[in-house]
Short mmCIF file of C-alpha atoms in Angstrom, two decimals:
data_model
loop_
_atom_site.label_atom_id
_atom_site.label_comp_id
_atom_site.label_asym_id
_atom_site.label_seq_id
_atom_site.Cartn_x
_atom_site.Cartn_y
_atom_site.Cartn_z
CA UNK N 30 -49.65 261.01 -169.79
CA UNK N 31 -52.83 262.76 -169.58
CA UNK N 32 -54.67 261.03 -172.17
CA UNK N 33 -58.00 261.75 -173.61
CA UNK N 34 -60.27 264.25 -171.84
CA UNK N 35 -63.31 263.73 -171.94
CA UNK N 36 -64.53 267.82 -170.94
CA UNK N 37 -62.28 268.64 -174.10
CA UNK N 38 -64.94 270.26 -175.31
CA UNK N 39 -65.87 272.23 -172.51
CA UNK N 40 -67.28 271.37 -169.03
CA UNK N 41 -70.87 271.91 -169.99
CA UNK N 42 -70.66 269.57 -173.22
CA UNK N 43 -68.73 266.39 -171.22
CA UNK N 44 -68.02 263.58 -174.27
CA UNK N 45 -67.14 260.62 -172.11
CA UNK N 46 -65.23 257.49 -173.80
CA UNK N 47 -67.84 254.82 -174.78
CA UNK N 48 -68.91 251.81 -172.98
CA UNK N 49 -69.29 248.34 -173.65
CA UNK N 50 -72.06 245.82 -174.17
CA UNK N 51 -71.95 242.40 -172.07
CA UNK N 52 -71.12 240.79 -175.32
CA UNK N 53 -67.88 242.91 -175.98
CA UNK N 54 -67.47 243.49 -172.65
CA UNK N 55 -65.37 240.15 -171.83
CA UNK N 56 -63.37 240.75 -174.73
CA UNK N 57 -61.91 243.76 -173.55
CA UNK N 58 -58.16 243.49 -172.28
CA UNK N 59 -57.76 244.30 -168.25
CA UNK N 60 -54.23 244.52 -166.81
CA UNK N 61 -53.27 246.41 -163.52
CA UNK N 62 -50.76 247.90 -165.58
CA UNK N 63 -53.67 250.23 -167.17
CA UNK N 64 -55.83 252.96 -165.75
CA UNK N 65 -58.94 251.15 -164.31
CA UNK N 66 -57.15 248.20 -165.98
CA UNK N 67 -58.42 249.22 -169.49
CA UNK N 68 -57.53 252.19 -170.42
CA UNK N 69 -53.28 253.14 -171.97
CA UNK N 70 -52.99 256.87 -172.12
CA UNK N 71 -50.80 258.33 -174.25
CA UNK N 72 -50.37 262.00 -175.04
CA UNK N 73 -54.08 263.56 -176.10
CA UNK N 74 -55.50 260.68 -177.13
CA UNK N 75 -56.11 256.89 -174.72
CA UNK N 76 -56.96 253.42 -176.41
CA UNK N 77 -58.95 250.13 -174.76
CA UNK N 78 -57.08 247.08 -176.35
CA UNK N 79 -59.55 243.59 -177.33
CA UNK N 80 -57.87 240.96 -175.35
CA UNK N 81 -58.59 238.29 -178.15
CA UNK N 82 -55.32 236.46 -179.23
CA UNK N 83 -56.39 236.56 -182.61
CA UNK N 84 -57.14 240.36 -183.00
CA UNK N 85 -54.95 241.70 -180.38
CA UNK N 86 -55.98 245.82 -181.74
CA UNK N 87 -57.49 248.71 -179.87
CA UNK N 88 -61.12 248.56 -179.24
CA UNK N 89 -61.09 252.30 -180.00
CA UNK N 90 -58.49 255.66 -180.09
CA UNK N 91 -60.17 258.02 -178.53
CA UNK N 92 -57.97 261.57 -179.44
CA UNK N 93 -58.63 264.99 -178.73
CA UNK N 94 -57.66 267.61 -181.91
CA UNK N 95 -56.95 270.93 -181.09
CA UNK N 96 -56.46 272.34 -184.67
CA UNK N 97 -55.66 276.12 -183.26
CA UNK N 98 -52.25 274.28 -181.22
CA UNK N 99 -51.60 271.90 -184.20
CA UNK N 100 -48.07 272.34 -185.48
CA UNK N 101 -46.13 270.59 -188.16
CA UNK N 102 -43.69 268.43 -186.61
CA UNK N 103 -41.71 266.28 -188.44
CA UNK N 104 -42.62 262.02 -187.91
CA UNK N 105 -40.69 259.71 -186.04
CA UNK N 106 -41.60 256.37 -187.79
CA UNK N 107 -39.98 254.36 -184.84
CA UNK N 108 -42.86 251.83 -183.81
CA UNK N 109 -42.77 250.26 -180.45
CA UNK N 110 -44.71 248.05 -178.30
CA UNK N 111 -46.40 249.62 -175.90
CA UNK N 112 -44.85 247.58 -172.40
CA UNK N 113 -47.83 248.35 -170.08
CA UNK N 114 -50.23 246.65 -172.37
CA UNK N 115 -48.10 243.77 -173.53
CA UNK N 116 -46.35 242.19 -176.38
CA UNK N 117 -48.80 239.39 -176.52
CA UNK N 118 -51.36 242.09 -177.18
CA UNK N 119 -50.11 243.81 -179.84
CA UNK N 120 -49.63 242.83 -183.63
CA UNK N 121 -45.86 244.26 -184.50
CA UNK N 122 -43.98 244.50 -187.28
CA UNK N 123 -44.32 241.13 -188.63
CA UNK N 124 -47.40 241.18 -189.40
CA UNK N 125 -46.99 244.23 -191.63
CA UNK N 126 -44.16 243.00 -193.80
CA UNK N 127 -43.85 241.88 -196.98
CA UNK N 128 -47.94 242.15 -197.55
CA UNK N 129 -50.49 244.58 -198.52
CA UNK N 130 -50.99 245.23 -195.14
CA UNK N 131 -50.08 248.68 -193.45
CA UNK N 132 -49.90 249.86 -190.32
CA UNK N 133 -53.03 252.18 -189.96
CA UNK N 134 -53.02 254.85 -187.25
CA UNK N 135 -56.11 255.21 -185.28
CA UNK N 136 -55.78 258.00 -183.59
CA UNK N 137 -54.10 260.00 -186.60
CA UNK N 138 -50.48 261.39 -186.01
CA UNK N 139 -51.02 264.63 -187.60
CA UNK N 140 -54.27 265.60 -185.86
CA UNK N 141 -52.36 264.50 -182.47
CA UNK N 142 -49.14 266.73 -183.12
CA UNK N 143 -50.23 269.69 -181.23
CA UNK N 144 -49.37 271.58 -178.07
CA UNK N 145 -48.30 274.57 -176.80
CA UNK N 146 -44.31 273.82 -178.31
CA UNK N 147 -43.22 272.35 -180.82
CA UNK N 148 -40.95 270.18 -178.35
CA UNK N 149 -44.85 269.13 -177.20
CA UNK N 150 -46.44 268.65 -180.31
CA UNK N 151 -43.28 266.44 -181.09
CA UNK N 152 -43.66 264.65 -178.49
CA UNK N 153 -47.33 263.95 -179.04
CA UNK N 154 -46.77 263.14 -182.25
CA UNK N 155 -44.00 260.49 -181.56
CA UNK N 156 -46.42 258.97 -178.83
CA UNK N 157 -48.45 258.12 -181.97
CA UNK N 158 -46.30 255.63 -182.74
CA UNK N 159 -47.29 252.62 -180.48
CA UNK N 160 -48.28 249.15 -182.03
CA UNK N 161 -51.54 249.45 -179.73
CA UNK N 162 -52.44 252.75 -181.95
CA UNK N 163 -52.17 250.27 -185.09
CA UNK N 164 -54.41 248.16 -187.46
CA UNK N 165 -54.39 246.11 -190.41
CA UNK N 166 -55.01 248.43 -192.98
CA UNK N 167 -54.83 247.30 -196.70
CA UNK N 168 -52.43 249.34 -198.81
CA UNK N 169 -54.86 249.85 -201.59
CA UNK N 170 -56.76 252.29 -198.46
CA UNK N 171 -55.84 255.59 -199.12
CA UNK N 172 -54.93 256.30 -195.22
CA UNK N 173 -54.96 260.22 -196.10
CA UNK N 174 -58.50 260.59 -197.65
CA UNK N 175 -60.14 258.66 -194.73
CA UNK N 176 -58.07 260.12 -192.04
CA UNK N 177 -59.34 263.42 -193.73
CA UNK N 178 -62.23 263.31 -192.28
CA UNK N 179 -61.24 265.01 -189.11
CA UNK N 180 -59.58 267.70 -191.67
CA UNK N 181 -63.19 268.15 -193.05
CA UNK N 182 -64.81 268.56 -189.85
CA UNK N 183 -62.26 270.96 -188.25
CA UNK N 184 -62.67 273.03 -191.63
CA UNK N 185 -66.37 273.06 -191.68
CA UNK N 186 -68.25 276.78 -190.85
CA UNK N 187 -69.37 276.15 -187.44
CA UNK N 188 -67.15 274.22 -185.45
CA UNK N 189 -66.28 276.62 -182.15
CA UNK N 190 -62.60 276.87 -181.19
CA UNK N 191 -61.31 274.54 -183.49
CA UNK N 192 -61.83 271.44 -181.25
CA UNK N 193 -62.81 268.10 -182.11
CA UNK N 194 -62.93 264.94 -180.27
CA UNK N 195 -62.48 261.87 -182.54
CA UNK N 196 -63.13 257.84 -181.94
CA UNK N 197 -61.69 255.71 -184.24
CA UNK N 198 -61.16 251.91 -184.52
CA UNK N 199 -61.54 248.69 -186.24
CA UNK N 200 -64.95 246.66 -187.13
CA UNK N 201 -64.49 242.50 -187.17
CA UNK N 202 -67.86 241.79 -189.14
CA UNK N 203 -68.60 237.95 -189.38
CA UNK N 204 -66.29 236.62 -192.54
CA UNK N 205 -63.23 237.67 -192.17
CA UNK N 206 -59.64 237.56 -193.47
CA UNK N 207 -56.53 236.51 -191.23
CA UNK N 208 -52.92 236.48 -192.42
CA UNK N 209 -50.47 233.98 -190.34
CA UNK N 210 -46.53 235.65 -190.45
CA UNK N 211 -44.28 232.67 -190.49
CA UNK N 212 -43.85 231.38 -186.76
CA UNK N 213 -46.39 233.62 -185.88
CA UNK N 214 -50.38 233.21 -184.50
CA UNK N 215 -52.97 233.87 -186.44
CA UNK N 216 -54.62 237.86 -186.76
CA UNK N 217 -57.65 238.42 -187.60
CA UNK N 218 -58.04 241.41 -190.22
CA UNK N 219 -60.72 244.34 -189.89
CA UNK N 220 -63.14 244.33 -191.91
CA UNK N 221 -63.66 247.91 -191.87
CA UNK N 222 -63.22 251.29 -189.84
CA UNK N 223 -65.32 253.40 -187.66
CA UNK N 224 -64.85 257.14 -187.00
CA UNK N 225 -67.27 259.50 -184.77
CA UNK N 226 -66.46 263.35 -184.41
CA UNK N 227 -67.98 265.08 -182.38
CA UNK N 228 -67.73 269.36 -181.73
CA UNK N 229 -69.26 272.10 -179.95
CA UNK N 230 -71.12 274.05 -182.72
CA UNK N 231 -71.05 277.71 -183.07
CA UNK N 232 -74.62 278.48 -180.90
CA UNK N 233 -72.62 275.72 -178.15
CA UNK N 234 -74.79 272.71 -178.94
CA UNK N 235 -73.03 269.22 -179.73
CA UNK N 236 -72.72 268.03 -183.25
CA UNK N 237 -71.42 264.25 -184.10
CA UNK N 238 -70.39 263.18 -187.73
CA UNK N 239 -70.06 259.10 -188.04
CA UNK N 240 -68.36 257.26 -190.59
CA UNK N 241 -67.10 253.77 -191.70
CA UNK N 242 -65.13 252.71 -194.68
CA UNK N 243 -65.25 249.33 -195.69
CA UNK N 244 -62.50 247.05 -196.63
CA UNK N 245 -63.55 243.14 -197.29
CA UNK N 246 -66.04 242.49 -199.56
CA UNK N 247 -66.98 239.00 -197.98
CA UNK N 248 -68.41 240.87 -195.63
CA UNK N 249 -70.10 243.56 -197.46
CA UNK N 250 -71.74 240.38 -199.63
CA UNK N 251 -73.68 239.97 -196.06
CA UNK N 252 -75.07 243.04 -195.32
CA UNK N 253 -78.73 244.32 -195.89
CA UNK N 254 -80.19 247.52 -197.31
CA UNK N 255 -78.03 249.04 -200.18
CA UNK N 256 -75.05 247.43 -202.10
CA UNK N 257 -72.08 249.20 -200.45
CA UNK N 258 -68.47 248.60 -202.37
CA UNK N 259 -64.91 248.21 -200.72
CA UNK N 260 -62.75 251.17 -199.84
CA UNK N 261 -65.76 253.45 -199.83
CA UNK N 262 -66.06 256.25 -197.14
CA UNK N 263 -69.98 256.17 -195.85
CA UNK N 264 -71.24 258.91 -193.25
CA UNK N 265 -73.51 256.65 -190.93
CA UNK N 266 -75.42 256.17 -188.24
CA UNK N 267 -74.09 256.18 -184.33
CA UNK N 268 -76.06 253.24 -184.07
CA UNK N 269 -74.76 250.75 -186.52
CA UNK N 270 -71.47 251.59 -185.47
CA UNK N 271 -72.37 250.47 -182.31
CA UNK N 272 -74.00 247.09 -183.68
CA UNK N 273 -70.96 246.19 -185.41
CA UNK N 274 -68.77 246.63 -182.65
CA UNK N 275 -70.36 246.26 -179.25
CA UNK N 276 -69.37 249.89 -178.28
CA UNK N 277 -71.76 252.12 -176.59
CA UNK N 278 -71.43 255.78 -177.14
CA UNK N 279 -73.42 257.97 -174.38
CA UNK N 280 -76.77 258.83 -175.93
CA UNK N 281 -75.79 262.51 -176.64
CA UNK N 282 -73.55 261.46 -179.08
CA UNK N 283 -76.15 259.18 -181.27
CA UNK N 284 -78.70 262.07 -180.35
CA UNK N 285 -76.48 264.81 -182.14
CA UNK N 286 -75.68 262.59 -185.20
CA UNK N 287 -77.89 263.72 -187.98
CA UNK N 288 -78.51 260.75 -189.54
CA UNK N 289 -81.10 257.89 -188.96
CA UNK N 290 -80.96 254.65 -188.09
CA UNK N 291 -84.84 253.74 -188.08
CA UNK N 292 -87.46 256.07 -190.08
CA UNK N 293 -87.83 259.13 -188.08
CA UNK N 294 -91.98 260.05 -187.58
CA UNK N 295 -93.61 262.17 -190.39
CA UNK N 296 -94.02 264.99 -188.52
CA UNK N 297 -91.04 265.22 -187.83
CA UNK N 298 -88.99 264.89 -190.93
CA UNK N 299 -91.46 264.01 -193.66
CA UNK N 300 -89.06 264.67 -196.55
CA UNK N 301 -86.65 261.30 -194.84
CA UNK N 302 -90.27 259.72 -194.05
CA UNK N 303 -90.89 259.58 -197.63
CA UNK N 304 -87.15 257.86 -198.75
CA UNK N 305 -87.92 253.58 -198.92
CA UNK N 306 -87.13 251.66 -196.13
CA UNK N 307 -84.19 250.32 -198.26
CA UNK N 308 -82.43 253.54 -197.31
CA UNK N 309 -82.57 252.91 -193.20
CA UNK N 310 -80.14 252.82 -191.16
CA UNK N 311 -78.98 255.98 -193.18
CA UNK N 312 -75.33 255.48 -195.15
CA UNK N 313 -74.34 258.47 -197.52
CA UNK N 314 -70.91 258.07 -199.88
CA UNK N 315 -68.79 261.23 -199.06
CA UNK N 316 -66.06 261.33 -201.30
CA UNK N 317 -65.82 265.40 -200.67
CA UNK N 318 -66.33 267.38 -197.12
CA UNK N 319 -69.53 269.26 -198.95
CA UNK N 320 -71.21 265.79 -198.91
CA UNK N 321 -71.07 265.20 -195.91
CA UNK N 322 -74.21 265.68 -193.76
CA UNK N 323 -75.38 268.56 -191.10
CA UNK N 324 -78.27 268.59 -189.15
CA UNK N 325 -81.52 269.38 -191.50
CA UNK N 326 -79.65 268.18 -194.59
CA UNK N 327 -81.85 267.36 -197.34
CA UNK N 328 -82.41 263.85 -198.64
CA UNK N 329 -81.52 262.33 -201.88
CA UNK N 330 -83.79 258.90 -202.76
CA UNK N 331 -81.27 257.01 -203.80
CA UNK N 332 -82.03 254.30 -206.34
CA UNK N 333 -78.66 252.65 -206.87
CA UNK N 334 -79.75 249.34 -206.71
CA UNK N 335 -83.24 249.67 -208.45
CA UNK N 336 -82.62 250.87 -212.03
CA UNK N 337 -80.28 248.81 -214.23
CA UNK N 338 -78.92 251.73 -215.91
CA UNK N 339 -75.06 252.59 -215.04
CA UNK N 340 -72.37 254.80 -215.41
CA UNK N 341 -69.93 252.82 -217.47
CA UNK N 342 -66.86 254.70 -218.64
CA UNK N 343 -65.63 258.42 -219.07
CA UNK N 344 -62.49 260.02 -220.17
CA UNK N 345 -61.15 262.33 -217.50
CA UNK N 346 -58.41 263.60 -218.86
CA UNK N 347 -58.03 263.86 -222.86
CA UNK N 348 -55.14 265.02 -224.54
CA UNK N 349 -55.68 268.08 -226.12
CA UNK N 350 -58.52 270.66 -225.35
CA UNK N 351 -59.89 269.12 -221.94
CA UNK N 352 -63.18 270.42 -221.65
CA UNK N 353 -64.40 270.08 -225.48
CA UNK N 354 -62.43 266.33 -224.85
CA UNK N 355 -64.55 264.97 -221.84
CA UNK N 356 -67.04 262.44 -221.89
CA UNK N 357 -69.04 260.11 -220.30
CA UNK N 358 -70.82 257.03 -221.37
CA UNK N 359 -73.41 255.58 -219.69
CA UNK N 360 -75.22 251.90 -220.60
CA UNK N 361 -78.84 250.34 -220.06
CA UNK N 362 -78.53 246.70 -218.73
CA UNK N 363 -82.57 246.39 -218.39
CA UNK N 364 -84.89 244.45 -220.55
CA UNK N 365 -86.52 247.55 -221.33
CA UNK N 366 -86.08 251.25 -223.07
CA UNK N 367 -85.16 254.01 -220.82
CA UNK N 368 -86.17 257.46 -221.57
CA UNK N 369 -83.68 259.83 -220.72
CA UNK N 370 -85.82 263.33 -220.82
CA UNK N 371 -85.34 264.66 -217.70
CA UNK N 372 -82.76 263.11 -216.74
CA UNK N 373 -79.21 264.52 -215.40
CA UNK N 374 -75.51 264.16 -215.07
CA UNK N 375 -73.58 265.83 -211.96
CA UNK N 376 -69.87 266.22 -210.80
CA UNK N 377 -71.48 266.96 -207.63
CA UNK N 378 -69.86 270.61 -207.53
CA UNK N 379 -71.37 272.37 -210.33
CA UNK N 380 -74.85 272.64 -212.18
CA UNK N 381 -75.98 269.67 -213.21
CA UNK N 382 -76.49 268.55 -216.97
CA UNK N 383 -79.23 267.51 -218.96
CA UNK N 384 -80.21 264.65 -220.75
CA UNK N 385 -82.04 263.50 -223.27
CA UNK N 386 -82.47 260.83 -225.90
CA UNK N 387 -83.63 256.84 -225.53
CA UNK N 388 -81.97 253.94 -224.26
CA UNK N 389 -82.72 250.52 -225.42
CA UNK N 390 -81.91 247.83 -223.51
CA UNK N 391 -78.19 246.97 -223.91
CA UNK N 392 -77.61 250.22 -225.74
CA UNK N 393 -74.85 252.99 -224.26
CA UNK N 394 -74.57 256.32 -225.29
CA UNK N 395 -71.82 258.76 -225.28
CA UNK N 396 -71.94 262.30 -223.74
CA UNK N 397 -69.93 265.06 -225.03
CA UNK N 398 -69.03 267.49 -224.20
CA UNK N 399 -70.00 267.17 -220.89
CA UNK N 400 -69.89 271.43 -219.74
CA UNK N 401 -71.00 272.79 -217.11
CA UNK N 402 -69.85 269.83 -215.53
CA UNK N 403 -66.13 269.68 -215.36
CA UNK N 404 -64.11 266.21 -213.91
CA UNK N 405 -60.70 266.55 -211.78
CA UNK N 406 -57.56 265.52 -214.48
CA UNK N 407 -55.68 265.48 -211.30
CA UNK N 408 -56.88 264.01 -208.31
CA UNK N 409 -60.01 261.47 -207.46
CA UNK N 410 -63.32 262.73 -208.45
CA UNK N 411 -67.26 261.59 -208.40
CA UNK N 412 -69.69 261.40 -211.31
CA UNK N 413 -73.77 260.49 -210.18
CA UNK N 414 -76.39 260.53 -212.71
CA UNK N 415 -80.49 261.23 -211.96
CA UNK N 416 -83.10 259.97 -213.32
CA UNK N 417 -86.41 262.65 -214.00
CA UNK N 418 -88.06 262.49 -210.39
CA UNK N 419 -84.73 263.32 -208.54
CA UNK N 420 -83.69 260.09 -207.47
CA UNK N 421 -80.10 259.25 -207.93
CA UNK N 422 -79.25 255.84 -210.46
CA UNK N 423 -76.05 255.69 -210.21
CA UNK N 424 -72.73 257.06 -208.34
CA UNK N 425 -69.19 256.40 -209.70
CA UNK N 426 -65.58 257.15 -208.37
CA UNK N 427 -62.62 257.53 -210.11
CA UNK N 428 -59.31 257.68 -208.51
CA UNK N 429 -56.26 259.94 -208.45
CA UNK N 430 -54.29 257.50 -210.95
CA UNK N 431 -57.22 257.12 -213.64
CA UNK N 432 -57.41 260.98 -213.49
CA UNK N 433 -53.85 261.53 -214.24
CA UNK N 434 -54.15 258.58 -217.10
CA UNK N 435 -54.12 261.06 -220.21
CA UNK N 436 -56.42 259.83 -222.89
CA UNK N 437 -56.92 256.55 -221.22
CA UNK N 438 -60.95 256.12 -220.27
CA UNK N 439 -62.05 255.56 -216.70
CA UNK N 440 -63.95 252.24 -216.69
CA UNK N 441 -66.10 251.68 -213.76
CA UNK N 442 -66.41 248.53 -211.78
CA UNK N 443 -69.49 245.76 -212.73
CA UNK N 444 -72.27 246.44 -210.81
CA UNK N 445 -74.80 243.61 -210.05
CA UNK N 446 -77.72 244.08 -211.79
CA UNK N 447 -81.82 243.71 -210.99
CA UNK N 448 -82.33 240.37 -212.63
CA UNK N 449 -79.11 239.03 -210.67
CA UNK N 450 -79.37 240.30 -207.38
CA UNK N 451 -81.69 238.13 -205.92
CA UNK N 452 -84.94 238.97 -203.46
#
């Protein structure tokens, strides 16, 4: 099995599998059984397995994507355990049954089915299906939208040859979740995902795109900087990725990511020099492959957590005439009157609308009809609202189902406010 390979994207652009730091290091699962005792190979993609008895996942999937070989193969669904690494360090089927837990690829079986046949991209495909390729994924984590990502990237303008190489895996953050399978020891559940993709760009530089989704709000109730919320895609730095999971990427990968983890020098990008130190290590939202971040991207300030005013409800799909029918409402949970002159509404596709009016404190207000902007009646969508300077107050999600609802208002989650959030 030739596994990943690492000059994938060309001899003169080498992306070698990350490292490990002393502290991960002893938790990483050595066999003779293995290539340099670490590393299973499977066909286009390899994984290094954590040895811990109570995690017993891959460290990461490393998987090569050739999107120009790609063909659609049908899927075999027949998991196995993988014999060279061990049943003792793999989670298998009983720990995915009769919970909210599913078996998430890592290394993603459609971006793996390809090949010069279709007997080959079969057969990559089926290799896919190996308990060591798993993780605990929670069924309310829409597996296609975050395994998109690579979909994005490979359709982005720029990408030479239609090549990708991808790194995926789980992140154990300190509180955690385990679920016990009668009979069975203890496993440890992720507390989110990592994915770095990396391609040659069109004048043969590298490029790297970073992301993590989230999935346990225990732990997100620990982190600093912004509030991030569960099931969330964020485009992030190389570097926290590497902080929450003791893997160490070579430094031309966190070089070619285009995102910052400390505040870069003035000179050198004074318009991210200027965004608050809340905003470092960089994490953007991408709901949508235009959000996502190239290199020289303009900055949004982003003052989420700052300004008690929120996005509380909108009706996505009326009955009747849709676009006279839309609306959004939006509520002031400060101690204090907010003038809206100046201040806009966005779908984050189309021209942006404008506001006006006053808020007083506890007051809401109703916009309608909501044109230019136009929100998806059929499949998940994102409304942000700015204040007058630019800076974004709010960002809201709605999903697939609340689009479909028809005349049944969107409401949007509770969001902790100023006077409640503590220093």
């Amino acid at each position: 099995m030739s596994g990943y390979d690492p000059e994938f994207l060309g001899a003169d652009l080498p992306v070698p599998l990350p490292g490990f730091s002393a502290a991960l290091d002893g938790l990483v699962l050595r066999v003779p059984t293995l290539d340099r005792e670490v590393f299973a190979h499977y066909v286009n993609y390899t994984v290094a397995m954590n040895r811990q008895p109570h995690r017993r996942s891959a460290v990461f999937a490393a998987l090569n994507i050739d999107r120009m070989r790609l063909r659609p193969v049908s899927r075999s669904d027949r998991w196995r355990i993988d014999s060279r690494i061990g049943a003792d360090f793999q989670l298998d089927n009983a720990y995915y049954r009769d919970n909210p837990w599913d078996r998430g690829h890592l290394a993603r079986r459609a971006s793996a089915a390809w090949g010069d046949s279709n007997a080959a991209a079969g057969r990559a495909s089926d290799e896919t299906f190996y308990y060591a390729n798993a993780a605990l994924q929670h069924s309310h984590y829409n597996q296609d939208e975050w395994l998109a990502l690579e979909e994005w990237v490979l359709g982005m303008d720029g990408v030479a040859e239609g090549r990708v190489s991808s790194f995926s895996g789980p992140i154990y953050d300190a509180f955690v979740r385990s679920i016990e399978p009668e009979g069975r020891p203890v496993a440890t559940v992720p507390s989110a995902f990592f994915k770095v993709l990396c391609f040659r760009n069109t004048a043969g530089g590298l490029e790297v795109r970073a992301f993590v989704i989230e999935q346990d709000t225990a732990a997100l109730a620990d982190r600093r900087g912004r509030t991030r919320y569960d099931h969330q895609r964020y485009q992030v730095t190389v570097a926290e990725i590497e902080a929450r999971t003791g893997l160490l990427f070579p430094a031309i990968v966190a070089e070619a990511n285009p995102l910052f983890f400390t505040r870069p020098a003035e000179d050198t990008r004074p318009d991210i020099a200027r965004l608050p130190d809340t905003q470092f290590p960089e994490a953007r939202e991408v709901d949508d492959a235009h959000e996502v971040l190239g290199p020289g991207a303009d900055r949004t300030e982003l003052a989420d957590d700052e300004v008690d005013v929120f996005l509380a409800a909108a009706l996505v799909n009326p009955a009747g005439d849709e676009r006279a029918g839309e609306w959004v409402s939006i509520i002031n949970l400060s101690n204090h009157a907010v003038d809206l002159a100046g201040w806009q509404l966005s779908d984050t596709r189309r021209p942006r609308l404008g506001l006006s009016g006053t808020l007083g404190p506890g007051e809401a207000i109703r916009v309608q009809p909501i044109r230019p902007l136009m929100l998806a009646n059929s499949r998940a969508g994102v409304i942000e609202l700015y204040d007058d300077t630019g800076r974004r107050i709010d960002r809201v999600r709605y999903t697939e189902a609340q689009a479909k609802a028809e005349g049944r208002p969107a409401i949007f989650a509770y969001r902790e406010t100023e006077a409640y959030r503590g220093p």
